[in-house]
Amino acid sequence: GQQLNQSPQSMFIQEGEDVSMNCTSSSIFNTWLWYKQDPGEGPVLLIALYKAGELTSNGRLTAQFGITRKDSFLNISASIPSDVGIYFCAGLGTSYGKLTFGQGTILTVHP
Amino acid sequence: DADVTQTPRNRITKTGKRIMLECSQTKGHDRMYWYRQDPGLGLRLIYYSFDVKDINKGEISDGYSVSRQAQAKFSLSLESAIPNQTALYFCATSDRVDTQYFGPGTRLTVL
Protein backbone atom coordinates (compact mmCIF):
# COMPACT_ATOMS: atom_id res chain seq x y z
CA GLY A 1 0.00 0.00 0.00
CA GLN A 2 0.91 3.65 -0.10
CA GLN A 3 3.35 4.91 2.53
CA LEU A 4 4.49 8.30 3.70
CA ASN A 5 7.89 9.05 5.19
CA GLN A 6 7.78 12.05 7.50
CA SER A 7 10.88 13.80 8.82
CA PRO A 8 12.27 14.71 11.16
CA GLN A 9 10.80 12.40 13.78
CA SER A 10 11.35 14.99 16.49
CA MET A 11 12.56 18.56 16.89
CA PHE A 12 13.73 20.55 19.89
CA ILE A 13 13.84 24.27 19.20
CA GLN A 14 13.96 27.61 20.98
CA GLU A 15 10.97 29.93 21.01
CA GLY A 16 11.14 32.28 18.05
CA GLU A 17 12.89 29.87 15.70
CA ASP A 18 11.42 28.71 12.42
CA VAL A 19 10.52 25.05 11.88
CA SER A 20 10.46 22.92 8.73
CA MET A 21 9.21 19.39 8.28
CA ASN A 22 8.36 17.31 5.24
CA CYS A 23 6.72 14.18 3.93
CA THR A 24 7.75 12.12 0.95
CA SER A 25 6.24 9.16 -0.83
CA SER A 26 7.00 6.83 -3.70
CA SER A 27 3.36 7.21 -4.79
CA ILE A 28 1.46 10.17 -6.16
CA PHE A 29 -1.11 11.86 -3.94
CA ASN A 30 -3.97 14.07 -5.09
CA THR A 31 -4.43 15.89 -1.78
CA TRP A 32 -2.04 16.66 1.04
CA LEU A 33 -3.20 17.51 4.55
CA TRP A 34 -1.34 18.65 7.64
CA TYR A 35 -2.73 17.94 11.12
CA LYS A 36 -1.60 18.87 14.63
CA GLN A 37 -2.24 16.71 17.68
CA ASP A 38 -2.10 18.25 21.14
CA PRO A 39 -1.46 15.96 24.12
CA GLY A 40 -4.56 14.00 25.06
CA GLU A 41 -6.54 15.12 22.02
CA GLY A 42 -7.30 14.02 18.50
CA PRO A 43 -5.58 15.49 15.42
CA VAL A 44 -6.87 18.84 14.17
CA LEU A 45 -6.60 19.90 10.53
CA LEU A 46 -4.19 22.79 9.93
CA ILE A 47 -3.84 23.10 6.16
CA ALA A 48 -5.23 21.30 3.11
CA LEU A 49 -3.50 21.31 -0.30
CA TYR A 50 -5.31 20.24 -3.47
CA LYS A 51 -3.06 21.13 -6.40
CA ALA A 52 0.54 20.36 -7.31
CA GLY A 53 2.72 23.39 -6.63
CA GLU A 54 0.12 24.99 -4.35
CA LEU A 55 1.46 27.11 -1.50
CA THR A 56 -1.00 27.83 1.31
CA SER A 57 -0.67 29.77 4.55
CA ASN A 58 -2.60 29.69 7.81
CA GLY A 59 -1.22 32.34 10.13
CA ARG A 60 2.40 31.43 10.92
CA LEU A 61 2.04 28.12 9.08
CA THR A 62 2.87 27.64 5.42
CA ALA A 63 2.56 24.38 3.50
CA GLN A 64 3.37 23.40 -0.05
CA PHE A 65 2.17 20.62 -2.35
CA GLY A 66 5.24 19.36 -4.21
CA ILE A 67 5.37 19.64 -7.99
CA THR A 68 5.94 15.89 -8.38
CA ARG A 69 2.85 15.25 -6.16
CA LYS A 70 5.04 12.93 -4.10
CA ASP A 71 5.99 15.33 -1.32
CA SER A 72 4.78 18.15 0.88
CA PHE A 73 6.39 20.61 3.27
CA LEU A 74 5.18 22.44 6.37
CA ASN A 75 6.93 25.50 7.78
CA ILE A 76 6.17 27.24 11.08
CA SER A 77 7.61 30.70 11.53
CA ALA A 78 8.52 32.34 14.83
CA SER A 79 7.57 29.36 16.96
CA ILE A 80 5.80 29.84 20.30
CA PRO A 81 5.34 27.41 23.23
CA SER A 82 1.80 26.48 22.19
CA ASP A 83 3.17 25.06 18.93
CA VAL A 84 4.28 21.96 20.84
CA GLY A 85 2.61 18.76 19.75
CA ILE A 86 2.76 16.10 17.08
CA TYR A 87 2.41 17.18 13.45
CA PHE A 88 1.13 14.67 10.92
CA CYS A 89 1.06 14.80 7.17
CA ALA A 90 -1.64 12.82 5.38
CA GLY A 91 -2.19 12.09 1.72
CA LEU A 92 -5.21 11.14 -0.31
CA GLY A 93 -4.22 9.03 -3.28
CA THR A 94 -5.90 6.49 -5.45
CA SER A 95 -7.73 4.74 -2.60
CA TYR A 96 -10.99 6.65 -2.59
CA GLY A 97 -11.81 8.27 0.73
CA LYS A 98 -8.83 6.79 2.58
CA LEU A 99 -6.03 8.90 4.00
CA THR A 100 -2.47 7.66 4.46
CA PHE A 101 -0.69 9.24 7.44
CA GLY A 102 2.97 9.94 8.06
CA GLN A 103 4.60 8.78 11.28
CA GLY A 104 4.44 12.24 12.85
CA THR A 105 6.95 14.90 13.92
CA ILE A 106 7.13 15.63 17.65
CA LEU A 107 7.82 19.33 18.19
CA THR A 108 9.15 20.70 21.47
CA VAL A 109 9.57 24.45 21.92
CA HIS A 110 11.74 25.73 24.75
CA PRO A 111 10.78 29.17 26.13
CA ASP B 1 -20.41 20.18 23.04
CA ALA B 2 -17.87 18.24 21.03
CA ASP B 3 -18.84 17.25 17.49
CA VAL B 4 -17.19 13.81 17.74
CA THR B 5 -17.28 11.98 21.07
CA GLN B 6 -15.70 8.71 22.09
CA THR B 7 -16.43 6.50 25.08
CA PRO B 8 -14.73 5.40 27.17
CA ARG B 9 -11.73 7.76 27.18
CA ASN B 10 -9.60 5.25 29.03
CA ARG B 11 -9.95 1.50 29.47
CA ILE B 12 -7.80 -1.16 31.07
CA THR B 13 -8.75 -4.75 30.37
CA LYS B 14 -7.32 -8.24 30.44
CA THR B 15 -6.26 -10.57 27.64
CA GLY B 16 -9.21 -12.45 26.18
CA LYS B 17 -11.91 -9.96 27.19
CA ARG B 18 -14.38 -8.50 24.71
CA ILE B 19 -14.19 -4.73 24.45
CA MET B 20 -16.37 -2.21 22.64
CA LEU B 21 -15.36 1.36 21.90
CA GLU B 22 -18.09 3.74 20.87
CA CYS B 23 -18.12 6.83 18.70
CA SER B 24 -20.90 9.36 18.19
CA GLN B 25 -21.01 12.44 15.98
CA THR B 26 -23.32 15.42 15.68
CA LYS B 27 -21.83 16.74 12.43
CA GLY B 28 -24.30 14.92 10.20
CA HIS B 29 -21.50 13.27 8.23
CA ASP B 30 -22.03 10.05 6.32
CA ARG B 31 -18.43 8.86 6.52
CA MET B 32 -16.87 7.49 9.69
CA TYR B 33 -13.49 5.92 10.40
CA TRP B 34 -11.62 4.07 13.14
CA TYR B 35 -7.85 4.53 13.48
CA ARG B 36 -5.22 3.16 15.77
CA GLN B 37 -2.22 5.23 16.88
CA ASP B 38 1.03 3.70 18.08
CA PRO B 39 4.21 5.67 18.92
CA GLY B 40 6.31 6.22 15.80
CA LEU B 41 3.74 4.69 13.47
CA GLY B 42 1.28 7.52 12.96
CA LEU B 43 -2.39 6.65 12.48
CA ARG B 44 -3.40 3.43 10.79
CA LEU B 45 -6.88 2.78 9.43
CA ILE B 46 -8.78 -0.14 10.98
CA TYR B 47 -12.26 0.13 9.41
CA TYR B 48 -14.29 2.75 7.62
CA SER B 49 -17.90 3.27 6.62
CA PHE B 50 -19.25 5.60 3.94
CA ASP B 51 -22.88 5.19 4.99
CA VAL B 52 -25.03 3.11 7.33
CA LYS B 53 -25.03 0.05 5.06
CA ASP B 54 -21.38 0.26 4.08
CA ILE B 55 -18.48 -1.30 6.03
CA ASN B 56 -14.93 -1.61 4.68
CA LYS B 57 -11.71 -3.05 6.07
CA GLY B 58 -8.71 -0.81 6.48
CA GLU B 59 -5.06 -1.77 6.55
CA ILE B 60 -5.10 -3.42 9.99
CA SER B 61 -8.58 -4.93 10.48
CA ASP B 62 -7.51 -8.34 11.82
CA GLY B 63 -8.74 -8.83 15.40
CA TYR B 64 -11.31 -6.03 15.12
CA SER B 65 -14.93 -5.70 14.03
CA VAL B 66 -17.26 -2.72 13.67
CA SER B 67 -20.93 -1.88 13.67
CA ARG B 68 -22.58 1.18 12.12
CA GLN B 69 -25.74 1.39 14.17
CA ALA B 70 -26.87 4.71 12.71
CA GLN B 71 -25.48 7.61 10.72
CA ALA B 72 -24.22 9.13 13.95
CA LYS B 73 -22.83 6.00 15.63
CA PHE B 74 -19.90 3.75 14.74
CA SER B 75 -18.55 1.26 17.28
CA LEU B 76 -15.34 -0.76 17.27
CA SER B 77 -15.10 -4.17 18.96
CA LEU B 78 -12.20 -6.31 20.03
CA GLU B 79 -13.68 -9.80 20.35
CA SER B 80 -10.77 -11.20 22.33
CA ALA B 81 -8.31 -8.49 23.34
CA ILE B 82 -4.57 -9.18 23.23
CA PRO B 83 -1.68 -7.08 24.64
CA ASN B 84 -0.47 -5.83 21.23
CA GLN B 85 -3.84 -4.11 20.82
CA THR B 86 -2.78 -1.68 23.52
CA ALA B 87 -2.90 1.70 21.74
CA LEU B 88 -4.73 4.98 21.28
CA TYR B 89 -7.88 4.60 19.20
CA PHE B 90 -9.43 7.49 17.27
CA CYS B 91 -12.75 7.82 15.56
CA ALA B 92 -13.11 10.33 12.72
CA THR B 93 -15.87 11.61 10.46
CA SER B 94 -15.90 13.42 7.14
CA ASP B 95 -18.40 14.76 4.64
CA ARG B 96 -15.74 14.88 1.95
CA VAL B 97 -12.94 12.52 1.12
CA ASP B 98 -10.26 14.68 2.70
CA THR B 99 -11.40 16.78 5.63
CA GLN B 100 -11.60 14.34 8.51
CA TYR B 101 -12.59 15.45 12.01
CA PHE B 102 -11.23 13.41 14.88
CA GLY B 103 -12.63 12.53 18.28
CA PRO B 104 -10.58 12.91 21.48
CA GLY B 105 -9.41 9.30 21.47
CA THR B 106 -9.66 6.23 23.70
CA ARG B 107 -6.56 4.95 25.46
CA LEU B 108 -6.84 1.16 25.67
CA THR B 109 -4.49 -1.00 27.74
CA VAL B 110 -4.65 -4.78 27.47
CA LEU B 111 -2.85 -6.59 30.28
Tab-separated table of N, CA and C in Angstrom, chain A residues 2 9 31 33 35 37 40-45 48-50 86 88 92 95-104 106, chain B residues 9 31 33 35 37-38 40-45 48 50 57-59 88 90 96-105:
chain	number	residue	atom	x	y	z
A	2	GLN	N	0.188	2.391	-0.083
A	2	GLN	CA	0.913	3.652	-0.103
A	2	GLN	C	1.499	3.951	1.259
A	9	GLN	N	11.692	13.066	12.840
A	9	GLN	CA	10.801	12.397	13.785
A	9	GLN	C	10.530	13.270	14.987
A	31	THR	N	-4.175	14.912	-2.832
A	31	THR	CA	-4.432	15.892	-1.780
A	31	THR	C	-3.433	15.654	-0.670
A	33	LEU	N	-2.642	16.859	3.366
A	33	LEU	CA	-3.199	17.510	4.545
A	33	LEU	C	-2.151	17.532	5.643
A	35	TYR	N	-1.981	17.929	9.875
A	35	TYR	CA	-2.734	17.938	11.124
A	35	TYR	C	-1.775	18.200	12.294
A	37	GLN	N	-1.628	17.408	16.556
A	37	GLN	CA	-2.239	16.705	17.681
A	37	GLN	C	-1.653	17.245	18.980
A	40	GLY	N	-3.265	14.398	24.551
A	40	GLY	CA	-4.564	13.998	25.062
A	40	GLY	C	-5.739	14.317	24.165
A	41	GLU	N	-5.454	14.764	22.935
A	41	GLU	CA	-6.542	15.119	22.022
A	41	GLU	C	-6.358	14.447	20.672
A	42	GLY	N	-7.388	14.541	19.844
A	42	GLY	CA	-7.296	14.019	18.497
A	42	GLY	C	-6.663	15.025	17.556
A	43	PRO	N	-6.189	14.574	16.393
A	43	PRO	CA	-5.579	15.494	15.417
A	43	PRO	C	-6.578	16.540	14.919
A	44	VAL	N	-6.071	17.737	14.687
A	44	VAL	CA	-6.870	18.844	14.173
A	44	VAL	C	-6.264	19.303	12.854
A	45	LEU	N	-7.087	19.497	11.844
A	45	LEU	CA	-6.604	19.903	10.527
A	45	LEU	C	-6.052	21.324	10.563
A	48	ALA	N	-4.921	22.267	4.156
A	48	ALA	CA	-5.234	21.303	3.111
A	48	ALA	C	-4.698	21.829	1.780
A	49	LEU	N	-4.095	20.952	0.989
A	49	LEU	CA	-3.502	21.305	-0.301
A	49	LEU	C	-4.090	20.412	-1.368
A	50	TYR	N	-4.567	21.012	-2.473
A	50	TYR	CA	-5.311	20.242	-3.466
A	50	TYR	C	-4.678	20.198	-4.844
A	86	ILE	N	2.349	17.009	18.146
A	86	ILE	CA	2.759	16.101	17.080
A	86	ILE	C	2.098	16.576	15.786
A	88	PHE	N	1.273	15.774	11.855
A	88	PHE	CA	1.133	14.670	10.916
A	88	PHE	C	0.838	15.198	9.519
A	92	LEU	N	-4.087	11.836	0.303
A	92	LEU	CA	-5.209	11.141	-0.312
A	92	LEU	C	-4.781	10.783	-1.725
A	95	SER	N	-6.748	5.476	-3.407
A	95	SER	CA	-7.735	4.738	-2.603
A	95	SER	C	-8.810	5.706	-2.140
A	96	TYR	N	-9.931	5.674	-2.805
A	96	TYR	CA	-10.993	6.647	-2.589
A	96	TYR	C	-11.408	6.767	-1.136
A	97	GLY	N	-11.345	8.000	-0.626
A	97	GLY	CA	-11.809	8.270	0.731
A	97	GLY	C	-10.889	7.831	1.833
A	98	LYS	N	-9.718	7.309	1.549
A	98	LYS	CA	-8.830	6.793	2.583
A	98	LYS	C	-7.542	7.599	2.614
A	99	LEU	N	-7.265	8.153	3.799
A	99	LEU	CA	-6.035	8.898	3.996
A	99	LEU	C	-4.907	7.968	4.405
A	100	THR	N	-3.687	8.306	3.982
A	100	THR	CA	-2.471	7.657	4.463
A	100	THR	C	-1.729	8.679	5.301
A	101	PHE	N	-1.346	8.306	6.528
A	101	PHE	CA	-0.693	9.237	7.442
A	101	PHE	C	0.798	8.974	7.530
A	102	GLY	N	1.574	10.065	7.716
A	102	GLY	CA	2.973	9.940	8.063
A	102	GLY	C	3.108	9.542	9.521
A	103	GLN	N	4.355	9.278	9.928
A	103	GLN	CA	4.602	8.779	11.284
A	103	GLN	C	4.523	9.875	12.338
A	104	GLY	N	4.538	11.138	11.904
A	104	GLY	CA	4.444	12.244	12.850
A	104	GLY	C	5.784	12.862	13.182
A	106	ILE	N	7.368	15.121	16.296
A	106	ILE	CA	7.133	15.627	17.651
A	106	ILE	C	7.914	16.930	17.813
B	9	ARG	N	-12.970	7.046	27.514
B	9	ARG	CA	-11.732	7.762	27.184
B	9	ARG	C	-10.520	6.941	27.574
B	31	ARG	N	-19.629	9.695	6.470
B	31	ARG	CA	-18.432	8.858	6.517
B	31	ARG	C	-17.837	8.842	7.913
B	33	TYR	N	-14.733	6.687	10.467
B	33	TYR	CA	-13.492	5.921	10.403
B	33	TYR	C	-13.039	5.548	11.815
B	35	TYR	N	-9.303	4.592	13.625
B	35	TYR	CA	-7.851	4.534	13.477
B	35	TYR	C	-7.232	4.044	14.780
B	37	GLN	N	-3.470	4.481	16.835
B	37	GLN	CA	-2.220	5.230	16.880
B	37	GLN	C	-1.242	4.544	17.822
B	38	ASP	N	-0.060	4.239	17.301
B	38	ASP	CA	1.034	3.697	18.082
B	38	ASP	C	2.228	4.640	17.942
B	40	GLY	N	5.421	6.378	16.942
B	40	GLY	CA	6.313	6.221	15.802
B	40	GLY	C	5.677	5.635	14.557
B	41	LEU	N	4.388	5.305	14.630
B	41	LEU	CA	3.737	4.693	13.466
B	41	LEU	C	2.611	5.541	12.901
B	42	GLY	N	2.355	6.690	13.467
B	42	GLY	CA	1.276	7.519	12.956
B	42	GLY	C	-0.077	6.885	13.212
B	43	LEU	N	-1.052	7.199	12.352
B	43	LEU	CA	-2.393	6.651	12.475
B	43	LEU	C	-2.618	5.622	11.379
B	44	ARG	N	-3.125	4.492	11.751
B	44	ARG	CA	-3.400	3.431	10.791
B	44	ARG	C	-4.890	3.112	10.808
B	45	LEU	N	-5.440	2.956	9.598
B	45	LEU	CA	-6.875	2.779	9.434
B	45	LEU	C	-7.289	1.339	9.730
B	48	TYR	N	-13.618	1.529	7.974
B	48	TYR	CA	-14.292	2.754	7.621
B	48	TYR	C	-15.654	2.440	7.020
B	50	PHE	N	-18.838	4.425	4.691
B	50	PHE	CA	-19.249	5.600	3.940
B	50	PHE	C	-20.734	5.911	4.106
B	57	LYS	N	-12.915	-2.820	5.286
B	57	LYS	CA	-11.711	-3.051	6.068
B	57	LYS	C	-10.632	-2.048	5.695
B	58	GLY	N	-9.871	-1.642	6.708
B	58	GLY	CA	-8.706	-0.808	6.479
B	58	GLY	C	-7.467	-1.669	6.411
B	59	GLU	N	-6.316	-1.049	6.686
B	59	GLU	CA	-5.056	-1.771	6.545
B	59	GLU	C	-4.754	-2.728	7.682
B	88	LEU	N	-3.737	3.911	21.309
B	88	LEU	CA	-4.730	4.977	21.281
B	88	LEU	C	-5.638	4.736	20.080
B	90	PHE	N	-8.726	6.268	17.663
B	90	PHE	CA	-9.431	7.487	17.274
B	90	PHE	C	-10.531	7.176	16.286
B	96	ARG	N	-16.484	14.905	3.193
B	96	ARG	CA	-15.742	14.880	1.952
B	96	ARG	C	-14.651	13.846	2.103
B	97	VAL	N	-13.959	13.577	1.039
B	97	VAL	CA	-12.943	12.520	1.122
B	97	VAL	C	-11.703	12.969	1.883
B	98	ASP	N	-11.523	14.271	2.109
B	98	ASP	CA	-10.263	14.678	2.696
B	98	ASP	C	-10.372	15.271	4.091
B	99	THR	N	-11.354	16.078	4.348
B	99	THR	CA	-11.397	16.779	5.628
B	99	THR	C	-12.001	15.885	6.700
B	100	GLN	N	-11.137	15.230	7.444
B	100	GLN	CA	-11.596	14.340	8.505
B	100	GLN	C	-11.495	15.039	9.854
B	101	TYR	N	-12.506	14.856	10.682
B	101	TYR	CA	-12.587	15.451	12.008
B	101	TYR	C	-12.485	14.334	13.036
B	102	PHE	N	-11.536	14.486	13.957
B	102	PHE	CA	-11.229	13.410	14.876
B	102	PHE	C	-11.878	13.612	16.238
B	103	GLY	N	-12.192	12.500	16.903
B	103	GLY	CA	-12.628	12.526	18.285
B	103	GLY	C	-11.427	12.651	19.210
B	104	PRO	N	-11.669	12.700	20.529
B	104	PRO	CA	-10.579	12.906	21.483
B	104	PRO	C	-9.744	11.673	21.757
B	105	GLY	N	-10.200	10.502	21.308
B	105	GLY	CA	-9.408	9.298	21.473
B	105	GLY	C	-9.803	8.462	22.677
